[in-house]
Coordinates of C-alpha atoms in Angstrom, one line a residue:
M1 CA -106.0 32.6 65.2
K2 CA -103.5 31.1 67.3
R3 CA -104.1 27.5 66.1
L4 CA -103.8 29.1 62.7
W5 CA -100.6 30.4 63.2
G6 CA -99.6 27.0 65.2
L7 CA -100.5 25.2 62.2
Q8 CA -98.6 27.7 60.1
K9 CA -95.4 27.0 61.9
F10 CA -95.7 23.4 61.6
A11 CA -96.2 23.4 57.7
L12 CA -92.7 26.2 57.8
Y13 CA -90.9 23.2 59.6
P14 CA -89.9 21.2 56.3
L15 CA -88.7 24.7 54.7
F16 CA -86.5 25.6 57.7
L17 CA -85.4 22.2 58.0
A18 CA -84.7 22.2 54.3
V19 CA -82.8 25.4 54.2
V20 CA -80.7 24.2 57.2
I21 CA -79.7 21.3 55.3
V22 CA -78.7 23.4 52.5
T23 CA -76.8 26.2 54.5
V24 CA -75.1 23.2 56.0
S25 CA -74.5 21.1 53.0
S26 CA -73.0 24.3 51.0
W27 CA -70.6 25.0 54.1
Y28 CA -69.7 21.9 54.3
E29 CA -68.6 22.0 50.2
C30 CA -67.2 25.5 50.7
N31 CA -64.7 24.2 53.5
Q32 CA -63.9 21.3 51.1
L33 CA -62.8 23.4 48.2
L34 CA -61.0 25.4 50.6
V35 CA -59.4 22.4 52.1
Q36 CA -58.8 21.3 48.0
E37 CA -57.2 24.5 47.1
Q38 CA -54.9 24.8 50.3
T39 CA -53.5 21.2 49.6
A40 CA -53.3 21.6 46.1
R41 CA -51.5 25.1 46.6
A42 CA -49.2 23.3 49.2
Q43 CA -48.2 20.4 46.9
A44 CA -47.7 23.0 43.7
E45 CA -45.3 25.1 46.6
N46 CA -43.4 21.7 47.5
A47 CA -43.1 21.0 44.1
N48 CA -41.5 24.4 42.9
R49 CA -39.2 24.1 45.9
L50 CA -38.3 20.5 45.1
K51 CA -37.5 21.6 41.5
D52 CA -35.6 24.5 42.5
E53 CA -33.5 22.0 44.8
F54 CA -32.8 20.1 42.1
L55 CA -31.9 22.6 39.6
A56 CA -29.3 24.1 42.2
I57 CA -28.0 20.0 42.5
V58 CA -27.7 20.2 38.8
S59 CA -25.6 23.2 38.3
H60 CA -23.4 21.9 41.0
E61 CA -23.0 18.4 39.7
L62 CA -22.3 19.4 36.4
R63 CA -19.7 22.4 37.4
T64 CA -17.8 19.6 39.6
P65 CA -16.1 17.5 36.8
L66 CA -15.9 20.7 34.7
T67 CA -14.0 22.3 37.1
A68 CA -11.6 19.0 37.5
I69 CA -11.2 18.9 33.6
L70 CA -10.3 22.5 33.2
G71 CA -7.6 22.2 36.1
W72 CA -5.9 19.2 35.0
V73 CA -6.0 20.4 31.1
G74 CA -4.8 23.9 32.3
M75 CA -1.9 22.2 34.0
L76 CA -1.2 19.9 31.1
Q77 CA -0.6 23.1 28.9
T78 CA 2.0 24.1 30.9
G79 CA 4.4 21.1 29.8
M80 CA 5.4 21.4 33.6
L81 CA 3.8 17.7 34.4
D82 CA 6.1 14.6 34.3
S83 CA 4.9 11.5 32.9
E84 CA 3.2 9.9 36.0
K85 CA 1.4 13.4 36.5
A86 CA 0.7 13.6 32.7
T87 CA -1.2 10.0 33.1
L88 CA -2.7 10.5 36.4
A89 CA -4.3 14.1 34.7
L90 CA -5.4 12.2 31.5
E91 CA -6.8 9.3 33.7
T92 CA -8.7 12.1 35.8
I93 CA -10.0 14.3 32.6
E94 CA -11.4 11.0 31.3
R95 CA -13.2 9.9 34.6
N96 CA -14.5 13.2 35.1
A97 CA -15.9 13.4 31.5
N98 CA -17.4 10.1 31.9
L99 CA -18.9 11.2 34.9
Q100 CA -20.6 14.5 33.1
M101 CA -21.3 12.4 30.1
Q102 CA -23.6 9.7 32.6
L103 CA -25.0 13.2 34.1
I104 CA -26.4 14.4 30.8
D105 CA -27.8 11.3 29.7
D106 CA -30.0 10.9 33.2
L107 CA -31.2 14.2 32.2
L108 CA -32.0 13.5 28.7
D109 CA -33.7 10.4 30.0
V110 CA -35.5 12.3 32.4
S111 CA -36.8 14.6 29.9
C112 CA -37.8 11.8 27.9
I113 CA -39.9 9.9 31.1
I114 CA -41.6 13.2 31.3
R115 CA -42.6 13.8 27.9
G116 CA -43.5 10.5 27.2
E117 CA -40.6 9.7 24.2
L118 CA -38.8 7.2 26.0
S119 CA -39.0 3.8 24.0
L120 CA -37.8 0.4 23.8
N121 CA -35.6 -1.6 21.3
C122 CA -37.1 -5.2 22.3
D123 CA -35.8 -8.9 21.5
W124 CA -35.0 -11.7 23.5
V125 CA -32.8 -10.8 27.0
D126 CA -30.3 -13.0 29.0
L127 CA -30.3 -11.7 32.4
V128 CA -27.3 -13.3 33.4
G129 CA -25.2 -11.4 30.8
V130 CA -26.8 -8.2 31.4
M131 CA -26.2 -8.4 35.0
T132 CA -22.4 -9.9 34.5
V133 CA -21.8 -6.9 32.3
A134 CA -23.4 -4.5 34.9
I135 CA -21.3 -6.0 37.6
E136 CA -18.2 -5.6 35.8
A137 CA -18.8 -1.7 34.8
V138 CA -19.0 -1.2 39.0
Q139 CA -16.0 -3.4 39.6
P140 CA -13.6 -0.5 40.0
A141 CA -15.6 1.6 41.8
A142 CA -16.5 -1.2 44.6
D143 CA -12.4 -1.9 44.4
T144 CA -11.3 1.5 45.2
K145 CA -13.8 1.6 48.5
A146 CA -12.6 -2.1 49.2
I147 CA -16.4 -3.0 48.8
Q148 CA -17.1 -6.7 48.3
L149 CA -19.4 -7.3 45.6
E150 CA -20.8 -10.5 45.7
S151 CA -23.4 -12.3 43.1
V152 CA -25.7 -15.3 42.7
F153 CA -27.1 -16.4 39.6
D154 CA -29.5 -18.8 38.7
I155 CA -28.8 -19.6 35.4
S156 CA -32.1 -21.8 34.9
V157 CA -33.7 -18.6 34.6
E158 CA -35.3 -18.1 31.2
P159 CA -35.0 -15.3 28.5
I160 CA -37.3 -12.3 28.9
W161 CA -38.6 -9.9 26.1
G162 CA -37.2 -6.7 26.9
D163 CA -34.4 -3.7 26.1
S164 CA -31.2 -5.6 27.0
D165 CA -29.2 -1.7 27.4
R166 CA -32.2 -0.4 29.3
L167 CA -32.5 -3.2 31.3
Q168 CA -28.6 -3.1 31.9
Q169 CA -29.2 0.4 32.8
V170 CA -31.5 -0.6 35.7
V171 CA -29.0 -3.0 37.0
L172 CA -26.4 -0.5 36.7
N173 CA -28.3 2.3 38.3
L174 CA -28.9 0.0 41.5
L175 CA -25.6 -1.2 41.6
S176 CA -24.3 2.2 41.5
N177 CA -26.7 3.7 44.3
A178 CA -25.7 0.5 46.4
I179 CA -21.9 1.2 46.1
K180 CA -22.7 4.9 46.3
F181 CA -24.1 4.4 49.8
T182 CA -21.8 1.7 51.4
P183 CA -19.0 3.1 53.4
D184 CA -15.8 1.4 52.7
C185 CA -15.2 -2.1 53.2
G186 CA -18.9 -2.5 53.3
R187 CA -20.9 -5.3 51.6
V188 CA -23.2 -5.1 48.2
Y189 CA -25.0 -8.5 47.4
V190 CA -26.7 -9.4 44.1
R191 CA -29.2 -12.0 43.0
L192 CA -30.7 -13.4 40.1
S193 CA -33.6 -16.1 40.4
K194 CA -36.4 -17.5 39.3
E195 CA -39.9 -17.0 41.4
Q196 CA -43.6 -17.5 41.3
S197 CA -45.5 -14.4 41.6
R198 CA -47.5 -13.8 44.8
E199 CA -51.3 -13.8 44.4
S200 CA -53.0 -10.4 44.2
G201 CA -55.6 -10.9 47.0
V202 CA -55.3 -8.5 50.1
G203 CA -53.1 -10.3 52.7
S204 CA -52.6 -13.2 50.6
E205 CA -49.2 -14.9 50.9
E206 CA -50.3 -18.1 48.5
Q207 CA -48.7 -19.4 45.7
S208 CA -50.6 -21.1 43.0
P209 CA -49.5 -23.3 40.5
H210 CA -51.1 -21.1 37.8
S211 CA -49.2 -18.0 39.6
P212 CA -47.3 -15.9 36.5
T213 CA -43.2 -16.7 36.7
V214 CA -41.0 -13.9 37.2
A215 CA -37.3 -13.3 37.4
Q216 CA -36.3 -11.6 40.3
I217 CA -33.3 -8.9 40.8
I218 CA -32.2 -8.4 44.6
V219 CA -29.4 -5.7 45.2
S220 CA -28.9 -5.2 48.7
D221 CA -26.2 -3.6 50.5
T222 CA -24.9 -2.4 54.3
G223 CA -24.7 1.0 53.5
K224 CA -26.7 4.0 55.2
G225 CA -30.2 2.8 54.4
M226 CA -33.3 4.8 54.4
S227 CA -35.7 6.6 57.2
A228 CA -39.4 5.4 57.1
D229 CA -40.3 8.5 56.0
F230 CA -38.4 8.5 52.8
L231 CA -38.9 5.1 51.5
P232 CA -42.2 5.9 50.0
Y233 CA -40.5 8.8 47.8
V234 CA -37.4 6.8 46.9
F235 CA -38.4 6.2 43.4
N236 CA -39.5 10.0 42.6
L237 CA -38.2 12.6 40.3
F238 CA -36.5 15.4 42.4
R239 CA -36.5 13.7 45.8
Q240 CA -33.3 12.6 47.7
A241 CA -33.1 12.3 51.2
D242 CA -30.4 14.9 51.4
S243 CA -31.2 17.2 48.6
T244 CA -28.6 20.4 49.7
S245 CA -25.4 20.8 47.4
T246 CA -23.3 20.1 50.6
R247 CA -24.5 16.6 50.8
L248 CA -21.7 13.8 51.1
N249 CA -22.8 11.7 48.3
K250 CA -22.9 13.3 45.0
G251 CA -25.1 12.8 42.2
L252 CA -28.3 14.0 40.5
G253 CA -30.3 11.2 42.0
L254 CA -32.2 10.2 38.7
G255 CA -31.2 6.9 38.8
L256 CA -33.8 5.2 41.1
A257 CA -36.8 7.2 39.4
I258 CA -35.3 6.0 35.9
A259 CA -35.0 2.5 37.0
R260 CA -38.3 2.4 38.2
H261 CA -39.9 3.7 34.7
L262 CA -37.7 1.4 32.9
V263 CA -38.7 -1.5 34.9
E264 CA -42.6 -0.6 34.4
M265 CA -42.2 -0.4 30.8
H266 CA -41.3 -3.9 30.8
G267 CA -44.3 -4.8 32.9
G268 CA -42.5 -5.5 35.9
T269 CA -42.1 -4.4 39.4
I270 CA -39.3 -2.7 41.7
G271 CA -39.7 -2.2 45.6
A272 CA -37.2 -1.1 48.1
H273 CA -36.8 -2.2 51.7
S274 CA -35.0 -0.9 54.9
S275 CA -35.0 -1.1 58.5
G276 CA -33.9 2.1 58.9
I277 CA -30.8 4.8 58.8
G278 CA -27.8 2.6 59.1
Q279 CA -29.3 -0.8 58.4
G280 CA -28.5 -1.1 54.3
A281 CA -31.3 -1.1 51.8
T282 CA -32.7 -3.8 49.4
F283 CA -34.1 -3.3 45.8
T284 CA -36.3 -5.9 44.6
V285 CA -37.0 -6.1 40.7
K286 CA -39.6 -8.8 39.3
L287 CA -40.0 -9.0 35.5
P288 CA -42.3 -11.1 34.0
I289 CA -41.0 -14.2 32.0
P290 CA -43.2 -15.2 29.0
K291 CA -44.6 -18.6 29.0

């Protein structure tokens, strides 16, 4: 009888082992699902927080130029301003109206990006011309802060296939960002060159004669730089290094996110580098040159 019971116990070992395996497996799966649920909840809460912060910034940024416009309009209506003050008032109104228009344009672009409705009007584009116009547009802002704006263009860069206005927007956003975060008497450097694309193999830095040629745009500055923690998120929507409404540098912080989307729509890449806070930043755009 004991021998029979021993044989029965031996026969039950596989069943017992199977039950243990199933139990452990079920516990592991439940634990994984719990971790995934907690992660998803944390991500959703963080996304909601970022959007709430962004909406607060939008409200603040749209009100700021409007307040200035209404203030100067009220003073003009009194008829008590001399010609010099009236000219200053009109210039201030125009500047703030343009600022508000840019904010609204950025919001509309982001809305189109989110809905997947942003389109390109493509033709052959001379990047030297595009970058020259962008530099001329930001020169007054640079002059106001006594920022030295340097540019070097390789005129041998061939035309690329793209949307001239959107590519100008990319360069303009990068330059505006650089000037915004560069202190008075700083420097912003812009370069256009033709480069061989690196091989895509892991750890490979070799260039092949068959590698595609790209137009490379570099915008670097001597500004505040970025921390290593923030660098991976610099092109994300609703992300800013300082997302409070009392931050020193104003704006919605959408320019870089829009620039990334536009560059990728052109089949290119965009990257950012900074050695840390106070060390400036460098943005590199690479756009394919058709063979």
